[in-house]
Structures are given as C-alpha cells and as structure tokens.
XYZ file of C-alpha atoms in Angstrom:
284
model
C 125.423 164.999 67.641
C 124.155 162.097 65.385
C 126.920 160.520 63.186
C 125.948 158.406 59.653
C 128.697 156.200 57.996
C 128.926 156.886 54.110
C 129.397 153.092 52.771
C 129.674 151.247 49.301
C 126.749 149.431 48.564
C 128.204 146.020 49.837
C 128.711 147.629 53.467
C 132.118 148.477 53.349
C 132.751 152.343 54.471
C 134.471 154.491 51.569
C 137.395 156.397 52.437
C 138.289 160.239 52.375
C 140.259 159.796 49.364
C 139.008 157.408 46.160
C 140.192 156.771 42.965
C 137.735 155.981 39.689
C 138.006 155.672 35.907
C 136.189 157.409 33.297
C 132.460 155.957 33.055
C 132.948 154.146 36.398
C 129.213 154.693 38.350
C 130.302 154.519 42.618
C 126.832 153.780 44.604
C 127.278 154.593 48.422
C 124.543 155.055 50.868
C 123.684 156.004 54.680
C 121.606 154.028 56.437
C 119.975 154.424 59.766
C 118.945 158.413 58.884
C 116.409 159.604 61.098
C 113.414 160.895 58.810
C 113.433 164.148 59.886
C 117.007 164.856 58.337
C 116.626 165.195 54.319
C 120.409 164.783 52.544
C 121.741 165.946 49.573
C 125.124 165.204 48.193
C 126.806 167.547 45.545
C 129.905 167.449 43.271
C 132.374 170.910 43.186
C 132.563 170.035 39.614
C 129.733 167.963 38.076
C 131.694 167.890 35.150
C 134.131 165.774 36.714
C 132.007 164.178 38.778
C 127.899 163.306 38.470
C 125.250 162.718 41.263
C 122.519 161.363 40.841
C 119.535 158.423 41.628
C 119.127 160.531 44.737
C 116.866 158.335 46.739
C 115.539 157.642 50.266
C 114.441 154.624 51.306
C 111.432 155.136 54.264
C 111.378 151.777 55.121
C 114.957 151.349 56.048
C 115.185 154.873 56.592
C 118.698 154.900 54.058
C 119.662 157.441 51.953
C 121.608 156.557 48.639
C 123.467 157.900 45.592
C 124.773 157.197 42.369
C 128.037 159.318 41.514
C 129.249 159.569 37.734
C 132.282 159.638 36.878
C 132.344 161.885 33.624
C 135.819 163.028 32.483
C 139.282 163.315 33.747
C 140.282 165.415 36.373
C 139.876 165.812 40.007
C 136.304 166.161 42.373
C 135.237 166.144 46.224
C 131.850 164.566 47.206
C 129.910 166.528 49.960
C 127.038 165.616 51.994
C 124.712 168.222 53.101
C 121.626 167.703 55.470
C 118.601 169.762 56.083
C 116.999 168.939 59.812
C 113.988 169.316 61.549
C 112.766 172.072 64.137
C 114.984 171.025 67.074
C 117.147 168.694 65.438
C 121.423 168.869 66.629
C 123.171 168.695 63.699
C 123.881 165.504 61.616
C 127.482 164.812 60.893
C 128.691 162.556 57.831
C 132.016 160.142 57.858
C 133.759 161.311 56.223
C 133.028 164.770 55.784
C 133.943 165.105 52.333
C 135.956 163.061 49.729
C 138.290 163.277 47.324
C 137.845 161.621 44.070
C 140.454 161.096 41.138
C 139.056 160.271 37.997
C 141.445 158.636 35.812
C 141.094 158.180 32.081
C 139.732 154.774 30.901
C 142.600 152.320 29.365
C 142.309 151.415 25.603
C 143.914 149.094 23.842
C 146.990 149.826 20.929
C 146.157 150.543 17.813
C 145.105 146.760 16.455
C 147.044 147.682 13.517
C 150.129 148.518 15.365
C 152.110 144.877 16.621
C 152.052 146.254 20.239
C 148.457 146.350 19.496
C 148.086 142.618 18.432
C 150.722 141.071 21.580
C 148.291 142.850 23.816
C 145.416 141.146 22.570
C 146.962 138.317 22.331
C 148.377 138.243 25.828
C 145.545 138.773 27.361
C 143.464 135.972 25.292
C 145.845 133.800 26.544
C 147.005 134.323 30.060
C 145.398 134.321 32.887
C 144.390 137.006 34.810
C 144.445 137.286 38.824
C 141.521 136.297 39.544
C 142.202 132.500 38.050
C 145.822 132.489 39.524
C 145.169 130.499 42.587
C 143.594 127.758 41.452
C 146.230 127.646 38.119
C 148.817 127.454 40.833
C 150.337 130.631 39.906
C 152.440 132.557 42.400
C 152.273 136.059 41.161
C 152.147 138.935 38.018
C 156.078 137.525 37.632
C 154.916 134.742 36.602
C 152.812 135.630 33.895
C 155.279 138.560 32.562
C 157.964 135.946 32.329
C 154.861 133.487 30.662
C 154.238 136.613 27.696
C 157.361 137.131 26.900
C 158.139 133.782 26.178
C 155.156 133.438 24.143
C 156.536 136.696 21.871
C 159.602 134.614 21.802
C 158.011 132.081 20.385
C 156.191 134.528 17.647
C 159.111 136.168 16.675
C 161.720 133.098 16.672
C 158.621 131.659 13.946
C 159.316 134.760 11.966
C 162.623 134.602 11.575
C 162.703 130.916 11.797
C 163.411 130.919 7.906
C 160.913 127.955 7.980
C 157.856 129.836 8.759
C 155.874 127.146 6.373
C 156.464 124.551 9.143
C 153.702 127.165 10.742
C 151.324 127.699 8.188
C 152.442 130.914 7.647
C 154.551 130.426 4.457
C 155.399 133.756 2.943
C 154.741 135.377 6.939
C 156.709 139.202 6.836
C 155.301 139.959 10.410
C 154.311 138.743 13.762
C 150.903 139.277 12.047
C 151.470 136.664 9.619
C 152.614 134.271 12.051
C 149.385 134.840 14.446
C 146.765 134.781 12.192
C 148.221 131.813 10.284
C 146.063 129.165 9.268
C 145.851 126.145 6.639
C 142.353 124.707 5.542
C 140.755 125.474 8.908
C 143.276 124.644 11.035
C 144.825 127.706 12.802
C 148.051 127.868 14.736
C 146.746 131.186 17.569
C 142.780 130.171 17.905
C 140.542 133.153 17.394
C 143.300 135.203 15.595
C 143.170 133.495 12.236
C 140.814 136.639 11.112
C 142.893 139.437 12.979
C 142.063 142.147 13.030
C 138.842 140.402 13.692
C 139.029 138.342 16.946
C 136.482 135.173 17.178
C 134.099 135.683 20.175
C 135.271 133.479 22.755
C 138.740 135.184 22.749
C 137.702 138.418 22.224
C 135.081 138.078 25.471
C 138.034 136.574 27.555
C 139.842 139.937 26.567
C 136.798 142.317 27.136
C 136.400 140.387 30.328
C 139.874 141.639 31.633
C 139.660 145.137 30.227
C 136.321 145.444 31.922
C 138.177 145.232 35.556
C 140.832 147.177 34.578
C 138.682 149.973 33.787
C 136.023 148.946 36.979
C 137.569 151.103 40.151
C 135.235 150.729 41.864
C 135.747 146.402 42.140
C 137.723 147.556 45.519
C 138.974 143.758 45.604
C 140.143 143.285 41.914
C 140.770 146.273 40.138
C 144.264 147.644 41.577
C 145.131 143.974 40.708
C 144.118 143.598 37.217
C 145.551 147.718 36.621
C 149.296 146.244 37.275
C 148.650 143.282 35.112
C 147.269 145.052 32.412
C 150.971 147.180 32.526
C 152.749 144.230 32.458
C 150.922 143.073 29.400
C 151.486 146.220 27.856
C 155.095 145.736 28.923
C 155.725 142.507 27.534
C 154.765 143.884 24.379
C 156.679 146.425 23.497
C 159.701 146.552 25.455
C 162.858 145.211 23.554
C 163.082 141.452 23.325
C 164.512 139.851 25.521
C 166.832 137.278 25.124
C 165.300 133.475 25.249
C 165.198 131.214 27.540
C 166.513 128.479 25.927
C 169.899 127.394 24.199
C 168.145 126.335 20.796
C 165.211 129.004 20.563
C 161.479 128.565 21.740
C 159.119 127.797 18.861
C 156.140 126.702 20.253
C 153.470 126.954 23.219
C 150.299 124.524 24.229
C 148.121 124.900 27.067
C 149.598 122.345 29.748
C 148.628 119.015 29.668
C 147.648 118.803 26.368
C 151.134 117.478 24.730
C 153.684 118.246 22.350
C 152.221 120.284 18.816
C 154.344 117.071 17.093
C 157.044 115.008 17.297
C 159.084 118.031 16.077
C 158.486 119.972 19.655
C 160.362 119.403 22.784
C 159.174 120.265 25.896
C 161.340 123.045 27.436
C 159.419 124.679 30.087
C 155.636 124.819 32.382
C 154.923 128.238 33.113
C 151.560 130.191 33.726
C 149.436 126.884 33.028
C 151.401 126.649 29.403
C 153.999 124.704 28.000
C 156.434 125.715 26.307
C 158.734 123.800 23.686
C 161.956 124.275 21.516
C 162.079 122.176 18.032
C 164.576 119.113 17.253
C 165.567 120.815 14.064
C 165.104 124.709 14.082
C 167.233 127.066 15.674
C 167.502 131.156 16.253
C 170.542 132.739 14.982
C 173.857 131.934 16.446
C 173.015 129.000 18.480
C-alpha cells in the first residue's frame, strides 16, 4: 500500500496535532503522488478551518493546499484520495490532524498605561531573534531589562523634578513618555503617543507579526512567551528597584551617560541603565 508524507512547504513533515492563530494561512503538500490518485483534503468545520488553492502539480506530480484559519475553536484536516481501476489504496501520514486555532493577540487599549508599557517595551527591547548576537542569555533577561525601564518611568513621575525631563507639569507615565522640548524628545517615536513614529511602530508590528504567525515553527512559540512577559512587565505591581538611590534613566549601551547628572548603574539587555547624583525615590 503506497504511503505519501503530508509536509510544510519547507519540507518539514507536520504533525498529528498543530496549533494556529486566527488569520494564520498553513500550506502543506504531498509530493511524489502517482497521477492516477486525485486528493482532496476537507475541514469537519470550515468555519474553523478553510481549504483551499487545491492544486496538483503534473510535473512534480505534488499535490498542495492552503488551509485557513478562520475563527476560534477547534478542526481536524483529512485527506481523501480517489484511485484508479486497480489501484491499492493510498495512505496519508498522518491520517488526520488536529488543529487548534487560537485567537490572534492585540495589544491594550493605547489609552490604558498597560497599553502604552507594552508598546513601549516592545519598541525597545529586543526580541529573540536578535538575542544572540546582543549577547543576551534568555526572556529573564529582558523581563528584568522592562521592568527596570518602568522603573525608570515611574521614579520620573514621582521624581518631584519631572522638568529635569521635559515633562514639567507630567500627571502620568504618559506625560513622562511622550515628553519633549523644541524637538528634542526624551522616548523617540513616542513624543506624539498615541501616535507612534514609523520606525518604532514597524519594530513593534514586526514582533506582533510572529507572535500572531504559528505557523513560523522556529520562532513563534518563542516570541508567544516573550510577548507574556512584556505584557507582564507591564502591569504587574512594581517592583521594587534595583538600586539604593532610584533608577532615572536608560540609553542604548555604548552610547554614554544622558549628562553629567546620570550615573551608570547597570548593562542589561543591550541598555544602560543609570541612577542621578541628585534625585532620589522616596525613603532612600
């Protein structure tokens, strides 16, 4: 009895049991299919789950399909095939597979500050796929990196001084991100928030677009966990800082001290952070 391989695309074999997000389009083929067997493949619920681009390939004698996935919920994938007079049966690996379809992440409300940190985070750390050659170990890394950055932001706030950040009159972590003075900004691409300048906001549609990508077998599962620590880092309770004085201030590494007012305190994630030689958080 003849057996076909169901694959990805890039040659790898799919397993019995796959996971997708909403909108996510999974190509697979079979190659090798003798032309006398014609194959179909067909969703239990095409609401869940679309096929289509049905296609055959003569030349290569392949078969391949496109598979949708259109909502929420939970779908098998079957492979049928129709043989010629005197044909044995054709049997398909696997046999049938079961496909989760998981709602597509959004972002916070942009209104909301949860909604801002995550944007912010994810303008300005990097995500796994640059970790190796920033010399960065792991996701604890950059969830340590975040939530010294909100440190930062919120030790600005209630810094008492928040002029000394061009945010003069700042009530929120709002006011201390999107400050800016006569074109020069303090968070670069935030000085418009909501509004997000297009360098920053295609670093941040860049990571969102893996997060919501299942089917990148190598990166997804990857950029899922740091997308929740993101999300994490921004709205769990503060933690307490790092430092005995109070962290006021970040730069990417490398590129100095703000002024002669920072001091540097810490390298993390490819940024440096700083206290300040006069300003202090409560109670130290």
């Amino acid at each position: 009895m003849p057996n076909a391989i169901l694959k990805y695309t890039h040659g790898n074999p799919v397993p019995a049991t796959v996971a997708l997000v909403e909108g996510n389009v999974l190509r697979v083929k079979l190659e090798s299919i003798d032309k006398r067997y014609t194959l179909v493949a067909v969703s239990d619920y095409p609401n869940v789950l679309e096929v289509t681009g049905n296609t055959h390939n003569s030349r290569a004698d392949s078969w391949a399909f496109a598979v949708t996935a259109r909502s929420a919920g939970n779908s098998k994938l079957m492979l049928r095939s129709d043989r010629g007079e005197g044909m044995s049966a054709l049997t398909v690996t696997p046999a049938l597979v079961s496909i989760t379809v998981r709602k597509a992440v959004s972002l916070p409300d942009p209104e909301s500050d949860a909604g801002l940190l995550v944007r912010l985070f994810l303008a300005e750390v990097r995500g796994p796929q640059e970790w190796k050659d920033a010399g960065i170990s792991g996701p604890d890394v950059t969830l340590e990196s975040m939530r010294m950055m909100r440190r930062v932001i919120v030790n600005r706030l209630n810094s008492g001084s928040a002029k000394e950040f061009m945010a003069a009159g700042a009530r929120d972590i709002r006011g201390i991100v999107a400050a800016s003075d006569q074109g020069s900004v303090q968070f670069a691409g935030f000085e418009h928030y909501p509004n997000i300048d297009g360098k920053k906001l295609k670093t941040i549609n860049d990571k969102m677009a893996v997060v919501n990508d299942a089917t990148n077998t190598h990166w997804h599962a990857k950029y899922a966990e740091f997308y929740e620590s993101v999300l994490l880092a921004a709205t769990e309770p503060l933690p307490p800082d790092p430092s005995s004085t109070g962290l006021f201030g970040w730069r990417t590494a490398g590129k100095g001290s703000p002024s002669p007012e920072f001091m540097e305190f810490k390298t993390l994630g490819k940024n440096t952070f700083f206290t300040h030689k006069r300003l202090r958080i409560s109670g130290r």
